[in-house]
Amino acid sequence: MATGHLNSILQVMSNSCPLQKLGLSQVFFDEISIDLLMRILSCAKSLYSLNLGGCEVLSLHVNKVLNIISRNRRLEYLNLSWLPLGTQGEMSASNLRQEILASLLKFVRRNKQLLHLDLSYSRLTDLEFDAIVTAVVRSSSLMALHADGNGIT
């Protein structure tokens, strides 16, 4: 989908926020579209399903998304597959990657409605996945966790 067309769609959606499900997999987010998505996520109080799997998005934007959705207590389904969440393949963990992991952990710990979490192919290391599992174990609601393709040993 061309960025201009995506921005037009997001602009219309951001003017009315009764959304319950939002699926935007495999799209490219630029600065404008990510700002529009932030506006939608901030006001969509009834959102219970969010699919951003396979999106082309900067790590900085991933952190913004996680900070916004960490406030959503109704989210049941979250697909973040193929997003740059972890540090696998990097020489050292950047502060931004550490913030992303902290935001994700905060979301998992706080959300008592989360049923399904997809973190497949998100470059998570063993240590990062251990932290996620610790948070997930404390969650009484989670029924499915996908972690395919992370090279976890």
mmCIF file of C-alpha atoms in Angstrom:
data_model
loop_
_atom_site.group_PDB
_atom_site.id
_atom_site.type_symbol
_atom_site.label_atom_id
_atom_site.label_comp_id
_atom_site.label_asym_id
_atom_site.label_seq_id
_atom_site.Cartn_x
_atom_site.Cartn_y
_atom_site.Cartn_z
ATOM 1 C CA MET A 1 0.000 0.000 0.000
ATOM 2 C CA ALA A 2 1.387 3.393 -0.951
ATOM 3 C CA THR A 3 2.160 5.612 2.022
ATOM 4 C CA GLY A 4 -0.056 8.434 0.719
ATOM 5 C CA HIS A 5 -3.046 6.097 0.469
ATOM 6 C CA LEU A 6 -2.360 4.658 3.928
ATOM 7 C CA ASN A 7 -2.163 8.179 5.337
ATOM 8 C CA SER A 8 -5.544 9.030 3.762
ATOM 9 C CA ILE A 9 -7.145 5.948 5.299
ATOM 10 C CA LEU A 10 -5.587 6.608 8.708
ATOM 11 C CA GLN A 11 -6.683 10.260 8.564
ATOM 12 C CA VAL A 12 -10.316 9.243 8.048
ATOM 13 C CA MET A 13 -10.074 6.617 10.806
ATOM 14 C CA SER A 14 -8.470 9.054 13.243
ATOM 15 C CA ASN A 15 -11.502 11.353 13.054
ATOM 16 C CA SER A 16 -13.727 8.635 14.517
ATOM 17 C CA CYS A 17 -12.447 6.081 17.003
ATOM 18 C CA PRO A 18 -15.082 3.420 17.646
ATOM 19 C CA LEU A 19 -12.602 0.767 16.475
ATOM 20 C CA GLN A 20 -12.537 -2.619 18.138
ATOM 21 C CA LYS A 21 -10.217 -4.403 15.697
ATOM 22 C CA LEU A 22 -7.375 -2.922 13.667
ATOM 23 C CA GLY A 23 -5.292 -4.915 11.213
ATOM 24 C CA LEU A 24 -2.481 -3.137 9.392
ATOM 25 C CA SER A 25 -0.069 -5.965 8.671
ATOM 26 C CA GLN A 26 2.720 -5.612 6.118
ATOM 27 C CA VAL A 27 2.468 -1.881 5.547
ATOM 28 C CA PHE A 28 5.156 0.807 5.615
ATOM 29 C CA PHE A 29 4.774 3.521 8.254
ATOM 30 C CA ASP A 30 6.375 6.907 7.674
ATOM 31 C CA GLU A 31 6.364 9.786 10.204
ATOM 32 C CA ILE A 32 2.903 10.982 9.153
ATOM 33 C CA SER A 33 1.261 7.555 9.198
ATOM 34 C CA ILE A 34 2.812 6.655 12.558
ATOM 35 C CA ASP A 35 1.497 9.915 14.066
ATOM 36 C CA LEU A 36 -1.980 9.126 12.702
ATOM 37 C CA LEU A 37 -1.750 5.584 14.104
ATOM 38 C CA MET A 38 -0.777 7.022 17.504
ATOM 39 C CA ARG A 39 -3.852 9.241 17.419
ATOM 40 C CA ILE A 40 -6.083 6.275 16.553
ATOM 41 C CA LEU A 41 -4.568 4.066 19.266
ATOM 42 C CA SER A 42 -4.859 6.852 21.853
ATOM 43 C CA CYS A 43 -8.585 7.312 21.357
ATOM 44 C CA ALA A 44 -9.702 3.764 20.473
ATOM 45 C CA LYS A 45 -10.749 2.816 23.990
ATOM 46 C CA SER A 46 -12.670 -0.264 22.785
ATOM 47 C CA LEU A 47 -9.797 -1.719 20.756
ATOM 48 C CA TYR A 48 -9.380 -5.376 21.602
ATOM 49 C CA SER A 49 -7.426 -6.642 18.559
ATOM 50 C CA LEU A 50 -4.328 -5.081 16.989
ATOM 51 C CA ASN A 51 -2.345 -6.668 14.164
ATOM 52 C CA LEU A 52 0.839 -4.870 13.120
ATOM 53 C CA GLY A 53 2.647 -8.017 12.015
ATOM 54 C CA GLY A 54 5.181 -7.572 9.258
ATOM 55 C CA CYS A 55 5.025 -3.792 9.165
ATOM 56 C CA GLU A 56 8.019 -1.762 8.115
ATOM 57 C CA VAL A 57 8.532 0.545 11.030
ATOM 58 C CA LEU A 58 11.495 2.152 12.770
ATOM 59 C CA SER A 59 12.440 0.999 16.273
ATOM 60 C CA LEU A 60 11.611 4.474 17.556
ATOM 61 C CA HIS A 61 8.070 4.060 16.241
ATOM 62 C CA VAL A 62 7.746 0.591 17.765
ATOM 63 C CA ASN A 63 8.511 2.121 21.148
ATOM 64 C CA LYS A 64 5.865 4.831 20.604
ATOM 65 C CA VAL A 65 3.266 2.190 19.706
ATOM 66 C CA LEU A 66 4.111 0.089 22.765
ATOM 67 C CA ASN A 67 3.904 3.110 25.059
ATOM 68 C CA ILE A 68 0.428 3.943 23.733
ATOM 69 C CA ILE A 69 -0.935 0.394 23.832
ATOM 70 C CA SER A 70 0.465 -0.199 27.316
ATOM 71 C CA ARG A 71 -2.407 2.025 28.492
ATOM 72 C CA ASN A 72 -5.021 -0.157 26.776
ATOM 73 C CA ARG A 73 -6.417 -2.610 29.314
ATOM 74 C CA ARG A 74 -8.897 -4.201 26.857
ATOM 75 C CA LEU A 75 -6.453 -5.500 24.249
ATOM 76 C CA GLU A 76 -6.899 -9.261 23.883
ATOM 77 C CA TYR A 77 -5.007 -9.955 20.668
ATOM 78 C CA LEU A 78 -1.673 -8.355 19.777
ATOM 79 C CA ASN A 79 0.449 -9.305 16.767
ATOM 80 C CA LEU A 80 3.900 -7.692 16.700
ATOM 81 C CA SER A 81 5.547 -10.374 14.570
ATOM 82 C CA TRP A 82 8.452 -9.312 12.374
ATOM 83 C CA LEU A 83 8.815 -5.982 14.208
ATOM 84 C CA PRO A 84 12.288 -5.065 15.530
ATOM 85 C CA LEU A 85 11.676 -5.734 19.229
ATOM 86 C CA GLY A 86 14.815 -7.554 20.317
ATOM 87 C CA THR A 87 18.546 -7.208 19.894
ATOM 88 C CA GLN A 88 19.387 -10.540 18.257
ATOM 89 C CA GLY A 89 22.196 -9.990 15.738
ATOM 90 C CA GLU A 90 23.280 -6.677 17.264
ATOM 91 C CA MET A 91 26.655 -6.234 18.925
ATOM 92 C CA SER A 92 25.190 -4.485 21.952
ATOM 93 C CA ALA A 93 21.718 -3.654 23.162
ATOM 94 C CA SER A 94 20.885 -0.050 22.478
ATOM 95 C CA ASN A 95 19.009 2.056 25.001
ATOM 96 C CA LEU A 96 16.082 2.218 22.574
ATOM 97 C CA ARG A 97 15.877 -1.575 22.310
ATOM 98 C CA GLN A 98 15.961 -1.805 26.103
ATOM 99 C CA GLU A 99 13.118 0.733 26.279
ATOM 100 C CA ILE A 100 11.137 -1.299 23.732
ATOM 101 C CA LEU A 101 11.528 -4.449 25.818
ATOM 102 C CA ALA A 102 10.604 -2.551 29.013
ATOM 103 C CA SER A 103 7.462 -1.164 27.336
ATOM 104 C CA LEU A 104 6.478 -4.619 26.100
ATOM 105 C CA LEU A 105 7.004 -6.131 29.556
ATOM 106 C CA LYS A 106 4.942 -3.365 31.160
ATOM 107 C CA PHE A 107 2.112 -4.031 28.713
ATOM 108 C CA VAL A 108 2.142 -7.802 29.339
ATOM 109 C CA ARG A 109 2.202 -7.344 33.123
ATOM 110 C CA ARG A 110 -0.580 -4.741 33.225
ATOM 111 C CA ASN A 111 -3.005 -6.177 30.702
ATOM 112 C CA LYS A 112 -5.317 -8.690 32.376
ATOM 113 C CA GLN A 113 -7.330 -9.290 29.178
ATOM 114 C CA LEU A 114 -4.499 -10.379 26.859
ATOM 115 C CA LEU A 115 -5.249 -13.781 25.331
ATOM 116 C CA HIS A 116 -2.952 -13.941 22.303
ATOM 117 C CA LEU A 117 0.529 -12.449 21.808
ATOM 118 C CA ASP A 118 2.538 -12.973 18.612
ATOM 119 C CA LEU A 119 6.228 -12.052 18.830
ATOM 120 C CA SER A 120 7.420 -14.271 15.973
ATOM 121 C CA TYR A 121 10.553 -13.208 14.096
ATOM 122 C CA SER A 122 11.034 -10.155 16.291
ATOM 123 C CA ARG A 123 14.784 -10.691 16.908
ATOM 124 C CA LEU A 124 14.440 -11.616 20.579
ATOM 125 C CA THR A 125 17.456 -13.074 22.366
ATOM 126 C CA ASP A 126 17.281 -15.808 25.000
ATOM 127 C CA LEU A 127 17.561 -13.255 27.829
ATOM 128 C CA GLU A 128 14.886 -10.996 26.340
ATOM 129 C CA PHE A 129 12.558 -13.947 25.840
ATOM 130 C CA ASP A 130 13.198 -15.120 29.423
ATOM 131 C CA ALA A 131 12.035 -11.698 30.663
ATOM 132 C CA ILE A 132 8.912 -11.947 28.519
ATOM 133 C CA VAL A 133 8.157 -15.464 29.766
ATOM 134 C CA THR A 134 8.505 -14.269 33.365
ATOM 135 C CA ALA A 135 5.936 -11.531 32.673
ATOM 136 C CA VAL A 136 3.669 -13.954 30.809
ATOM 137 C CA VAL A 137 3.723 -16.512 33.640
ATOM 138 C CA ARG A 138 2.245 -13.866 35.925
ATOM 139 C CA SER A 139 -0.527 -13.214 33.402
ATOM 140 C CA SER A 140 -3.597 -15.253 34.213
ATOM 141 C CA SER A 141 -5.287 -14.539 30.892
ATOM 142 C CA LEU A 142 -2.736 -15.378 28.178
ATOM 143 C CA MET A 143 -3.664 -18.485 26.200
ATOM 144 C CA ALA A 144 -1.262 -18.255 23.215
ATOM 145 C CA LEU A 145 2.279 -16.990 22.800
ATOM 146 C CA HIS A 146 4.016 -17.198 19.432
ATOM 147 C CA ALA A 147 7.808 -16.869 19.340
ATOM 148 C CA ASP A 148 8.758 -18.645 16.110
ATOM 149 C CA GLY A 149 11.901 -17.549 14.292
ATOM 150 C CA ASN A 150 13.675 -15.815 17.158
ATOM 151 C CA GLY A 151 16.565 -18.249 17.395
ATOM 152 C CA ILE A 152 15.788 -18.998 21.017
ATOM 153 C CA THR A 153 17.895 -21.864 22.283
#
